[in-house]
PDB file of C-alpha atoms and ligand atoms in Angstrom:
ATOM      1  CA  MET A  56     -77.025   9.498 233.739  1.00 49.00           C
ATOM      2  CA  ASN A  57     -77.107  13.185 235.038  1.00 50.00           C
ATOM      3  CA  ASN A  58     -77.128  14.088 238.451  1.00 52.00           C
ATOM      4  CA  ASN A  59     -79.970  16.247 238.881  1.00 50.00           C
ATOM      5  CA  VAL A  60     -81.787  15.003 242.174  1.00 52.00           C
ATOM      6  CA  ALA A  61     -85.296  16.097 240.577  1.00 91.00           C
ATOM      7  CA  THR A  62     -85.303  13.597 237.806  1.00 95.00           C
ATOM      8  CA  VAL A  63     -87.412  10.683 238.752  1.00 97.00           C
ATOM      9  CA  LEU A  64     -87.425   8.418 235.585  1.00 98.00           C
ATOM     10  CA  GLN A  65     -85.031   8.467 232.812  1.00 98.00           C
ATOM     11  CA  ILE A  66     -85.183   5.976 229.910  1.00 98.00           C
ATOM     12  CA  THR A  67     -82.470   5.859 227.155  1.00 98.00           C
ATOM     13  CA  ASP A  68     -82.826   4.326 223.584  1.00 98.00           C
ATOM     14  CA  ILE A  69     -85.525   1.919 224.194  1.00 98.00           C
ATOM     15  CA  HIS A  70     -86.129  -0.759 221.326  1.00 98.00           C
ATOM     16  CA  LYS A  71     -88.691  -3.360 221.145  1.00 98.00           C
ATOM     17  CA  VAL A  72     -89.721  -5.678 218.292  1.00 98.00           C
ATOM     18  CA  LEU A  73     -93.212  -7.431 218.245  1.00 97.00           C
ATOM     19  CA  GLY A  74     -94.303 -10.153 215.851  1.00 95.00           C
ATOM     20  CA  GLY A  75     -91.091  -9.150 213.685  1.00 96.00           C
ATOM     21  CA  LYS A  76     -91.740  -5.713 213.464  1.00 97.00           C
ATOM     22  CA  GLU A  77     -89.869  -2.925 214.982  1.00 97.00           C
ATOM     23  CA  ILE A  78     -92.642  -1.084 217.436  1.00 98.00           C
ATOM     24  CA  LEU A  79     -90.035   1.252 219.372  1.00 98.00           C
ATOM     25  CA  ARG A  80     -86.925   2.212 217.541  1.00 98.00           C
ATOM     26  CA  GLY A  81     -84.852   4.245 220.286  1.00 98.00           C
ATOM     27  CA  VAL A  82     -87.109   6.307 222.564  1.00 98.00           C
ATOM     28  CA  SER A  83     -85.661   8.237 225.431  1.00 98.00           C
ATOM     29  CA  MET A  84     -86.931  10.546 227.858  1.00 97.00           C
ATOM     30  CA  THR A  85     -86.475  12.167 231.255  1.00 97.00           C
ATOM     31  CA  VAL A  86     -89.205  13.024 233.627  1.00 97.00           C
ATOM     32  CA  ASP A  87     -88.672  15.146 236.688  1.00 96.00           C
ATOM     33  CA  LYS A  88     -90.457  15.148 239.918  1.00 96.00           C
ATOM     34  CA  GLY A  89     -94.141  16.617 239.734  1.00 96.00           C
ATOM     35  CA  GLU A  90     -94.038  16.611 236.058  1.00 96.00           C
ATOM     36  CA  LEU A  91     -96.636  15.467 233.759  1.00 97.00           C
ATOM     37  CA  LYS A  92     -95.641  14.129 230.497  1.00 97.00           C
ATOM     38  CA  ILE A  93     -98.319  13.813 227.700  1.00 97.00           C
ATOM     39  CA  LEU A  94     -97.722  11.227 224.999  1.00 98.00           C
ATOM     40  CA  ILE A  95     -99.762  11.779 221.855  1.00 97.00           C
ATOM     41  CA  GLY A  96     -99.905  10.442 218.527  1.00 96.00           C
ATOM     42  CA  PRO A  97    -101.471   8.174 215.910  1.00 95.00           C
ATOM     43  CA  SER A  98    -102.701   4.996 216.726  1.00 95.00           C
ATOM     44  CA  GLY A  99    -100.408   2.226 216.336  1.00 96.00           C
ATOM     45  CA  GLY A 100     -97.485   4.611 217.092  1.00 97.00           C
ATOM     46  CA  GLY A 101     -96.009   2.477 220.081  1.00 98.00           C
ATOM     47  CA  LYS A 102     -97.540   4.531 223.013  1.00 98.00           C
ATOM     48  CA  SER A 103     -98.742   1.337 224.966  1.00 98.00           C
ATOM     49  CA  THR A 104     -95.937  -0.395 223.869  1.00 98.00           C
ATOM     50  CA  LEU A 105     -93.716   1.995 225.274  1.00 98.00           C
ATOM     51  CA  LEU A 106     -95.793   2.425 228.514  1.00 98.00           C
ATOM     52  CA  GLN A 107     -95.499  -1.221 228.950  1.00 97.00           C
ATOM     53  CA  CYS A 108     -91.803  -1.205 228.379  1.00 97.00           C
ATOM     54  CA  ILE A 109     -91.269   1.321 231.022  1.00 97.00           C
ATOM     55  CA  ASN A 110     -93.036  -0.705 233.618  1.00 94.00           C
ATOM     56  CA  PHE A 111     -91.514  -3.769 232.107  1.00 94.00           C
ATOM     57  CA  LEU A 112     -94.716  -5.549 231.522  1.00 94.00           C
ATOM     58  CA  LEU A 113     -92.823  -5.911 228.166  1.00 96.00           C
ATOM     59  CA  PRO A 114     -88.949  -6.120 228.515  1.00 96.00           C
ATOM     60  CA  PRO A 115     -87.334  -3.792 226.091  1.00 97.00           C
ATOM     61  CA  ASP A 116     -85.147  -5.577 223.647  1.00 97.00           C
ATOM     62  CA  GLN A 117     -82.523  -2.585 224.366  1.00 97.00           C
ATOM     63  CA  GLY A 118     -82.459   0.393 226.467  1.00 97.00           C
ATOM     64  CA  ARG A 119     -81.714   1.282 229.794  1.00 97.00           C
ATOM     65  CA  ILE A 120     -84.053   2.718 232.712  1.00 97.00           C
ATOM     66  CA  PHE A 121     -83.104   4.585 235.708  1.00 97.00           C
ATOM     67  CA  LEU A 122     -85.331   5.524 238.818  1.00 97.00           C
ATOM     68  CA  ASP A 123     -84.132   8.102 241.140  1.00 95.00           C
ATOM     69  CA  GLY A 124     -80.845   8.010 239.509  1.00 93.00           C
ATOM     70  CA  SER A 125     -80.238   4.334 239.828  1.00 95.00           C
ATOM     71  CA  GLU A 126     -79.992   2.071 236.764  1.00 96.00           C
ATOM     72  CA  VAL A 127     -82.856  -0.562 237.334  1.00 96.00           C
ATOM     73  CA  HIS A 128     -81.314  -4.252 236.667  1.00 95.00           C
ATOM     74  CA  PHE A 129     -84.618  -6.093 235.711  1.00 93.00           C
ATOM     75  CA  HIS A 130     -82.628  -9.547 235.679  1.00 92.00           C
ATOM     76  CA  LYS A 131     -82.643  -9.197 239.211  1.00 94.00           C
ATOM     77  CA  LYS A 132     -85.990 -10.457 240.545  1.00 94.00           C
ATOM     78  CA  ALA A 133     -86.149  -8.378 243.801  1.00 93.00           C
ATOM     79  CA  GLU A 134     -84.984  -5.190 241.789  1.00 94.00           C
ATOM     80  CA  LEU A 135     -87.858  -5.660 239.111  1.00 94.00           C
ATOM     81  CA  TYR A 136     -90.387  -6.119 241.984  1.00 92.00           C
ATOM     82  CA  ARG A 137     -89.208  -3.167 244.184  1.00 94.00           C
ATOM     83  CA  TYR A 138     -89.266  -1.355 240.875  1.00 96.00           C
ATOM     84  CA  ARG A 139     -92.891  -2.212 239.892  1.00 94.00           C
ATOM     85  CA  GLN A 140     -93.968  -1.063 243.336  1.00 94.00           C
ATOM     86  CA  GLN A 141     -92.732   2.209 242.707  1.00 97.00           C
ATOM     87  CA  VAL A 142     -94.322   2.691 239.069  1.00 97.00           C
ATOM     88  CA  GLY A 143     -98.066   2.541 238.985  1.00 96.00           C
ATOM     89  CA  MET A 144     -99.978   1.903 235.785  1.00 97.00           C
ATOM     90  CA  ILE A 145    -103.615   2.754 234.708  1.00 97.00           C
ATOM     91  CA  PHE A 146    -104.948   0.895 231.853  1.00 96.00           C
ATOM     92  CA  GLN A 147    -107.599   2.016 229.174  1.00 94.00           C
ATOM     93  CA  ASP A 148    -109.788  -1.033 230.389  1.00 94.00           C
ATOM     94  CA  PHE A 149    -109.053  -0.832 234.328  1.00 94.00           C
ATOM     95  CA  ASN A 150    -107.827  -4.212 235.062  1.00 94.00           C
ATOM     96  CA  LEU A 151    -109.669  -4.756 238.463  1.00 97.00           C
ATOM     97  CA  PHE A 152    -110.483  -7.962 239.930  1.00 97.00           C
ATOM     98  CA  ASP A 153    -114.055  -8.574 239.206  1.00 97.00           C
ATOM     99  CA  HIS A 154    -114.490 -10.949 242.460  1.00 98.00           C
ATOM    100  CA  LEU A 155    -113.135  -8.191 244.756  1.00 98.00           C
ATOM    101  CA  ASN A 156    -115.138  -5.035 245.891  1.00 98.00           C
ATOM    102  CA  ALA A 157    -113.507  -1.607 245.552  1.00 98.00           C
ATOM    103  CA  LEU A 158    -112.021  -1.497 248.996  1.00 98.00           C
ATOM    104  CA  ASP A 159    -110.269  -4.762 248.285  1.00 98.00           C
ATOM    105  CA  ASN A 160    -109.248  -4.196 244.768  1.00 98.00           C
ATOM    106  CA  VAL A 161    -107.274  -1.132 246.319  1.00 98.00           C
ATOM    107  CA  SER A 162    -105.902  -3.047 249.578  1.00 97.00           C
ATOM    108  CA  ILE A 163    -104.923  -6.448 248.179  1.00 96.00           C
ATOM    109  CA  ALA A 164    -101.559  -5.288 246.900  1.00 93.00           C
ATOM    110  CA  LEU A 165    -101.030  -3.470 250.218  1.00 95.00           C
ATOM    111  CA  ARG A 166    -101.504  -6.856 251.883  1.00 96.00           C
ATOM    112  CA  LYS A 167    -100.117  -9.291 249.381  1.00 93.00           C
ATOM    113  CA  VAL A 168     -97.215  -7.207 248.207  1.00 91.00           C
ATOM    114  CA  LYS A 169     -96.341  -4.763 251.220  1.00 92.00           C
ATOM    115  CA  LYS A 170     -97.452  -7.392 253.673  1.00 94.00           C
ATOM    116  CA  ILE A 171     -99.337  -4.695 255.502  1.00 95.00           C
ATOM    117  CA  HIS A 172    -101.763  -5.923 258.116  1.00 96.00           C
ATOM    118  CA  LYS A 173    -105.581  -6.232 256.677  1.00 95.00           C
ATOM    119  CA  ALA A 174    -106.948  -3.382 259.033  1.00 96.00           C
ATOM    120  CA  GLU A 175    -104.256  -0.962 258.214  1.00 97.00           C
ATOM    121  CA  ALA A 176    -104.246  -1.722 254.427  1.00 97.00           C
ATOM    122  CA  GLY A 177    -108.223  -1.257 254.601  1.00 97.00           C
ATOM    123  CA  ASP A 178    -107.784   2.070 256.187  1.00 97.00           C
ATOM    124  CA  ARG A 179    -105.252   3.054 253.672  1.00 97.00           C
ATOM    125  CA  ALA A 180    -107.421   2.048 250.960  1.00 98.00           C
ATOM    126  CA  TYR A 181    -110.222   3.612 252.288  1.00 98.00           C
ATOM    127  CA  HIS A 182    -108.530   6.808 252.363  1.00 97.00           C
ATOM    128  CA  GLU A 183    -107.386   6.476 248.676  1.00 97.00           C
ATOM    129  CA  LEU A 184    -110.940   5.574 247.452  1.00 98.00           C
ATOM    130  CA  GLU A 185    -111.980   8.962 249.412  1.00 97.00           C
ATOM    131  CA  ARG A 186    -109.365  10.886 247.587  1.00 96.00           C
ATOM    132  CA  VAL A 187    -110.865   9.861 244.121  1.00 97.00           C
ATOM    133  CA  GLY A 188    -114.450  10.608 245.640  1.00 96.00           C
ATOM    134  CA  LEU A 189    -115.598   6.929 245.890  1.00 97.00           C
ATOM    135  CA  SER A 190    -115.798   6.913 249.977  1.00 97.00           C
ATOM    136  CA  ASP A 191    -119.303   5.710 249.474  1.00 97.00           C
ATOM    137  CA  LYS A 192    -118.651   2.959 247.292  1.00 98.00           C
ATOM    138  CA  THR A 193    -116.104   0.913 249.077  1.00 98.00           C
ATOM    139  CA  ASP A 194    -118.558  -2.321 249.082  1.00 98.00           C
ATOM    140  CA  LEU A 195    -119.466  -2.373 245.575  1.00 98.00           C
ATOM    141  CA  TYR A 196    -118.107  -4.656 242.897  1.00 98.00           C
ATOM    142  CA  PRO A 197    -116.648  -3.522 239.726  1.00 98.00           C
ATOM    143  CA  ALA A 198    -119.904  -4.935 238.046  1.00 98.00           C
ATOM    144  CA  GLU A 199    -121.857  -2.519 240.009  1.00 98.00           C
ATOM    145  CA  LEU A 200    -119.625   0.547 239.175  1.00 98.00           C
ATOM    146  CA  SER A 201    -119.851   2.611 236.195  1.00 97.00           C
ATOM    147  CA  GLY A 202    -116.702   3.001 233.901  1.00 97.00           C
ATOM    148  CA  GLY A 203    -115.576   6.060 235.371  1.00 97.00           C
ATOM    149  CA  GLN A 204    -115.840   4.912 238.861  1.00 98.00           C
ATOM    150  CA  LYS A 205    -113.938   1.669 237.710  1.00 98.00           C
ATOM    151  CA  GLN A 206    -111.091   3.924 236.452  1.00 97.00           C
ATOM    152  CA  ARG A 207    -111.166   6.036 239.747  1.00 98.00           C
ATOM    153  CA  VAL A 208    -110.864   2.689 241.777  1.00 98.00           C
ATOM    154  CA  SER A 209    -107.896   1.847 239.621  1.00 98.00           C
ATOM    155  CA  ILE A 210    -106.212   5.235 240.201  1.00 98.00           C
ATOM    156  CA  ALA A 211    -106.923   4.920 243.974  1.00 98.00           C
ATOM    157  CA  ARG A 212    -105.332   1.326 243.661  1.00 97.00           C
ATOM    158  CA  ALA A 213    -102.243   2.913 242.319  1.00 97.00           C
ATOM    159  CA  LEU A 214    -101.864   5.702 244.758  1.00 97.00           C
ATOM    160  CA  ALA A 215    -102.120   3.180 247.491  1.00 96.00           C
ATOM    161  CA  MET A 216     -98.777   1.966 246.794  1.00 96.00           C
ATOM    162  CA  ASP A 217     -97.214   5.433 247.199  1.00 96.00           C
ATOM    163  CA  PRO A 218     -95.444   5.299 243.596  1.00 97.00           C
ATOM    164  CA  LYS A 219     -92.774   7.644 242.483  1.00 97.00           C
ATOM    165  CA  VAL A 220     -94.290   7.810 239.098  1.00 98.00           C
ATOM    166  CA  ILE A 221     -97.741   6.689 237.537  1.00 98.00           C
ATOM    167  CA  LEU A 222     -98.143   5.607 234.041  1.00 98.00           C
ATOM    168  CA  LEU A 223    -101.482   6.307 232.331  1.00 98.00           C
ATOM    169  CA  ASP A 224    -102.353   4.570 228.933  1.00 98.00           C
ATOM    170  CA  GLU A 225    -105.463   6.581 227.603  1.00 97.00           C
ATOM    171  CA  PRO A 226    -107.242   6.322 230.878  1.00 97.00           C
ATOM    172  CA  THR A 227    -110.418   7.688 229.698  1.00 95.00           C
ATOM    173  CA  SER A 228    -110.581   6.203 226.047  1.00 93.00           C
ATOM    174  CA  ALA A 229    -113.043   3.192 226.789  1.00 94.00           C
ATOM    175  CA  LEU A 230    -115.297   5.569 228.868  1.00 94.00           C
ATOM    176  CA  ASP A 231    -118.747   6.780 227.608  1.00 92.00           C
ATOM    177  CA  PRO A 232    -118.315  10.732 227.145  1.00 89.00           C
ATOM    178  CA  GLU A 233    -120.257  11.917 230.005  1.00 91.00           C
ATOM    179  CA  LEU A 234    -117.976   9.942 232.277  1.00 93.00           C
ATOM    180  CA  ILE A 235    -114.604  11.351 231.244  1.00 94.00           C
ATOM    181  CA  GLY A 236    -114.837  14.459 233.069  1.00 93.00           C
ATOM    182  CA  GLU A 237    -114.790  12.835 236.392  1.00 95.00           C
ATOM    183  CA  VAL A 238    -111.771  10.643 235.659  1.00 96.00           C
ATOM    184  CA  LEU A 239    -109.801  13.563 234.094  1.00 95.00           C
ATOM    185  CA  ARG A 240    -110.623  15.961 237.265  1.00 95.00           C
ATOM    186  CA  VAL A 241    -109.140  13.312 239.609  1.00 96.00           C
ATOM    187  CA  ILE A 242    -105.802  13.355 237.103  1.00 96.00           C
ATOM    188  CA  VAL A 243    -105.942  16.866 237.163  1.00 95.00           C
ATOM    189  CA  ASP A 244    -105.988  16.976 240.876  1.00 95.00           C
ATOM    190  CA  LEU A 245    -103.089  14.500 240.999  1.00 96.00           C
ATOM    191  CA  ALA A 246    -101.061  16.605 238.707  1.00 95.00           C
ATOM    192  CA  ARG A 247    -101.672  19.765 240.805  1.00 94.00           C
ATOM    193  CA  SER A 248    -100.919  17.762 243.923  1.00 95.00           C
ATOM    194  CA  GLY A 249     -97.498  17.091 242.596  1.00 95.00           C
ATOM    195  CA  MET A 250     -97.729  13.549 241.417  1.00 97.00           C
ATOM    196  CA  THR A 251     -95.140  12.286 238.558  1.00 97.00           C
ATOM    197  CA  MET A 252     -96.936  11.183 235.581  1.00 98.00           C
ATOM    198  CA  ILE A 253     -96.646   9.899 232.125  1.00 98.00           C
ATOM    199  CA  MET A 254    -100.010  10.026 230.179  1.00 98.00           C
ATOM    200  CA  ALA A 255    -101.045   8.806 226.772  1.00 97.00           C
ATOM    201  CA  THR A 256    -104.135  10.547 225.858  1.00 95.00           C
ATOM    202  CA  HIS A 257    -106.345  12.555 223.265  1.00 92.00           C
ATOM    203  CA  GLN A 258    -107.894  14.728 225.514  1.00 90.00           C
ATOM    204  CA  ILE A 259    -105.278  17.462 225.000  1.00 90.00           C
ATOM    205  CA  GLY A 260    -107.439  20.377 225.412  1.00 87.00           C
ATOM    206  CA  TYR A 261    -108.329  19.324 229.009  1.00 85.00           C
ATOM    207  CA  VAL A 262    -104.525  18.498 230.065  1.00 89.00           C
ATOM    208  CA  LYS A 263    -102.398  21.095 228.249  1.00 89.00           C
ATOM    209  CA  SER A 264    -102.318  23.664 230.657  1.00 89.00           C
ATOM    210  CA  LEU A 265    -100.720  21.278 233.262  1.00 92.00           C
ATOM    211  CA  THR A 266     -97.771  19.749 231.261  1.00 95.00           C
ATOM    212  CA  ASN A 267     -94.665  21.374 230.392  1.00 93.00           C
ATOM    213  CA  GLU A 268     -93.875  18.992 227.673  1.00 96.00           C
ATOM    214  CA  ILE A 269     -95.714  16.761 225.008  1.00 96.00           C
ATOM    215  CA  LEU A 270     -93.999  14.270 223.369  1.00 97.00           C
ATOM    216  CA  PHE A 271     -95.626  13.254 219.797  1.00 97.00           C
ATOM    217  CA  MET A 272     -94.945   9.511 218.971  1.00 98.00           C
ATOM    218  CA  GLU A 273     -95.273   8.077 215.549  1.00 97.00           C
ATOM    219  CA  ASN A 274     -93.725   4.946 214.043  1.00 97.00           C
ATOM    220  CA  GLY A 275     -91.872   3.932 217.392  1.00 98.00           C
ATOM    221  CA  ARG A 276     -90.250   7.419 217.783  1.00 98.00           C
ATOM    222  CA  ILE A 277     -90.733  10.466 219.513  1.00 98.00           C
ATOM    223  CA  ILE A 278     -90.623  12.875 216.431  1.00 97.00           C
ATOM    224  CA  GLU A 279     -91.455  15.994 218.100  1.00 96.00           C
ATOM    225  CA  HIS A 280     -91.515  17.287 221.795  1.00 97.00           C
ATOM    226  CA  GLY A 281     -91.616  20.514 223.613  1.00 96.00           C
ATOM    227  CA  PRO A 282     -93.828  22.697 225.811  1.00 96.00           C
ATOM    228  CA  PRO A 283     -97.544  22.908 224.580  1.00 94.00           C
ATOM    229  CA  GLU A 284     -97.306  26.560 223.542  1.00 92.00           C
ATOM    230  CA  LYS A 285     -94.511  25.559 221.214  1.00 93.00           C
ATOM    231  CA  LEU A 286     -96.084  22.485 219.539  1.00 93.00           C
ATOM    232  CA  LEU A 287     -99.523  23.547 219.462  1.00 92.00           C
ATOM    233  CA  SER A 288     -99.371  27.433 219.132  1.00 91.00           C
ATOM    234  CA  ALA A 289    -101.519  28.710 216.026  1.00 87.00           C
ATOM    235  CA  ASP A 290     -98.406  29.325 213.908  1.00 90.00           C
ATOM    236  CA  ALA A 291     -96.612  26.130 214.666  1.00 89.00           C
ATOM    237  CA  ASP A 292     -95.891  24.273 211.868  1.00 91.00           C
ATOM    238  CA  THR A 293     -95.922  20.759 213.747  1.00 94.00           C
ATOM    239  CA  ARG A 294     -97.106  17.477 213.098  1.00 94.00           C
ATOM    240  CA  CYS A 295     -98.515  17.478 216.462  1.00 94.00           C
ATOM    241  CA  ARG A 296    -100.594  20.600 215.858  1.00 93.00           C
ATOM    242  CA  GLY A 297    -101.958  18.942 212.677  1.00 92.00           C
ATOM    243  CA  PHE A 298    -102.785  16.146 214.411  1.00 93.00           C
ATOM    244  CA  CYS A 299    -104.531  17.837 217.465  1.00 91.00           C
ATOM    245  CA  GLU A 300    -106.603  19.912 215.089  1.00 89.00           C
ATOM    246  CA  MET A 301    -107.747  16.685 213.431  1.00 88.00           C
ATOM    247  CA  LEU A 302    -108.550  15.100 216.871  1.00 86.00           C
ATOM    248  CA  LYS A 303    -110.700  18.303 217.615  1.00 79.00           C
ATOM    249  CA  ASP A 304    -113.443  16.891 215.241  1.00 73.00           C
ATOM    250  CA  LEU A 305    -113.269  13.474 216.765  1.00 75.00           C
ATOM    251  CA  VAL A 306    -112.481  13.743 220.687  1.00 71.00           C
ATOM    252  CA  ARG A 307    -115.252  15.311 223.062  1.00 70.00           C
ATOM    253  CA  GLU A 308    -113.738  17.259 225.713  1.00 70.00           C
ATOM    254  CA  PRO A 309    -115.720  17.564 228.999  1.00 71.00           C
TER     255      PRO A 309
HETATM  256  N1  ADP B 259     -98.104  -8.545 220.732  1.00 53.30           N
HETATM  257  C1  ADP B 259     -97.658  -7.871 219.620  1.00 53.30           C
HETATM  258  N2  ADP B 259     -97.446  -8.658 218.209  1.00 53.30           N
HETATM  259  C2  ADP B 259     -97.305  -7.930 217.310  1.00 53.30           C
HETATM  260  N3  ADP B 259     -97.374  -6.392 217.080  1.00 53.30           N
HETATM  261  C3  ADP B 259     -97.985  -5.736 217.997  1.00 53.30           C
HETATM  262  C4  ADP B 259     -98.235  -6.277 219.325  1.00 53.30           C
HETATM  263  N4  ADP B 259     -98.669  -5.470 220.236  1.00 53.30           N
HETATM  264  C5  ADP B 259     -98.722  -4.380 219.563  1.00 53.30           C
HETATM  265  N5  ADP B 259     -98.331  -4.639 218.160  1.00 53.30           N
HETATM  266  C6  ADP B 259     -98.270  -3.437 217.203  1.00 53.30           C
HETATM  267  O1  ADP B 259     -97.424  -2.341 217.783  1.00 53.30           O
HETATM  268  C7  ADP B 259     -97.938  -1.239 217.011  1.00 53.30           C
HETATM  269  C8  ADP B 259     -97.809  -0.158 217.972  1.00 53.30           C
HETATM  270  O2  ADP B 259     -99.057  -0.635 218.921  1.00 53.30           O
HETATM  271  P1  ADP B 259     -99.488   0.616 220.269  1.00 53.30           P
HETATM  272  O3  ADP B 259     -97.960   0.439 221.136  1.00 53.30           O
HETATM  273  O4  ADP B 259    -100.296  -0.345 220.992  1.00 53.30           O
HETATM  274  O5  ADP B 259     -99.630   1.610 219.670  1.00 53.30           O
HETATM  275  P2  ADP B 259    -100.462   2.928 220.208  1.00 53.30           P
HETATM  276  O6  ADP B 259    -100.788   2.753 221.870  1.00 53.30           O
HETATM  277  O7  ADP B 259     -99.704   4.228 219.952  1.00 53.30           O
HETATM  278  O8  ADP B 259    -101.746   2.898 219.451  1.00 53.30           O
HETATM  279  C9  ADP B 259     -98.961  -1.504 216.329  1.00 53.30           C
HETATM  280  O9  ADP B 259     -98.634  -1.680 215.003  1.00 53.30           O
HETATM  281  C10 ADP B 259     -99.419  -2.816 217.036  1.00 53.30           C
HETATM  282  O10 ADP B 259    -100.405  -3.710 215.892  1.00 53.30           O
HETATM  283 MG1   MG B 260    -102.322   2.605 222.732  1.00 53.30          MG
END
């Protein structure tokens, strides 16, 4: 572990077997405060599995995770719960509670997990919904919201916990093309405000100016990594560039 105080999250040599298949084959990375790391690569390469291992939704078979310089001991329940509160997760399919309105979706964890009083949790939730442009939608239920609005509620919910890092797993890939922009704009604002994030995405054109490192993942390993100028420049002979060139025909940039 290095002693650089700016390092928020460090993972070393993460391995994971699922269904008898080696899905992660030794993944390591370091994320500094305020960084946006972009995870990209072909479908099935292990991006979702990696993000789930980082937040311990899937326990890694091997590997270590450090938050703010301290190793997380996941077998200790209190440590696991504290860690989960500090590492937010945004899923492709939003994962909202259908029976709760937007405000309660954002405030529920503040009340149940952080034990914050209802009125204060509500104020905090309102503030976060305002931040993602949804202050007029607080009473609406997920079924009454568009996909883009639902994803913004889920971002507000993550923000409400005041996390040290947010993991985003293809946050716009379940959205209709015309709704992608409103969600990416919120993510761009977060990156500019200094939020520390790891995001799996194919919207590389939109976010490449905000990242200092792209991690190209294939077959359970990060096979290339570096700044976008290096991996994506016109003369770069990288798998990452080839992959992104191919995506250009498939992924619509807002
Ligand atoms: N629960 C599981 N059991 C068996 N294999 C799985 C399971 N979950 C994911 N996989 C496999 O792991 C591989 C990596 O998947 P994933 O992490 O979703 O990749 P990505 O997000 O890069 O598309 C895929 O081949 C997928 O079929
Ligand atoms: Mg995935």
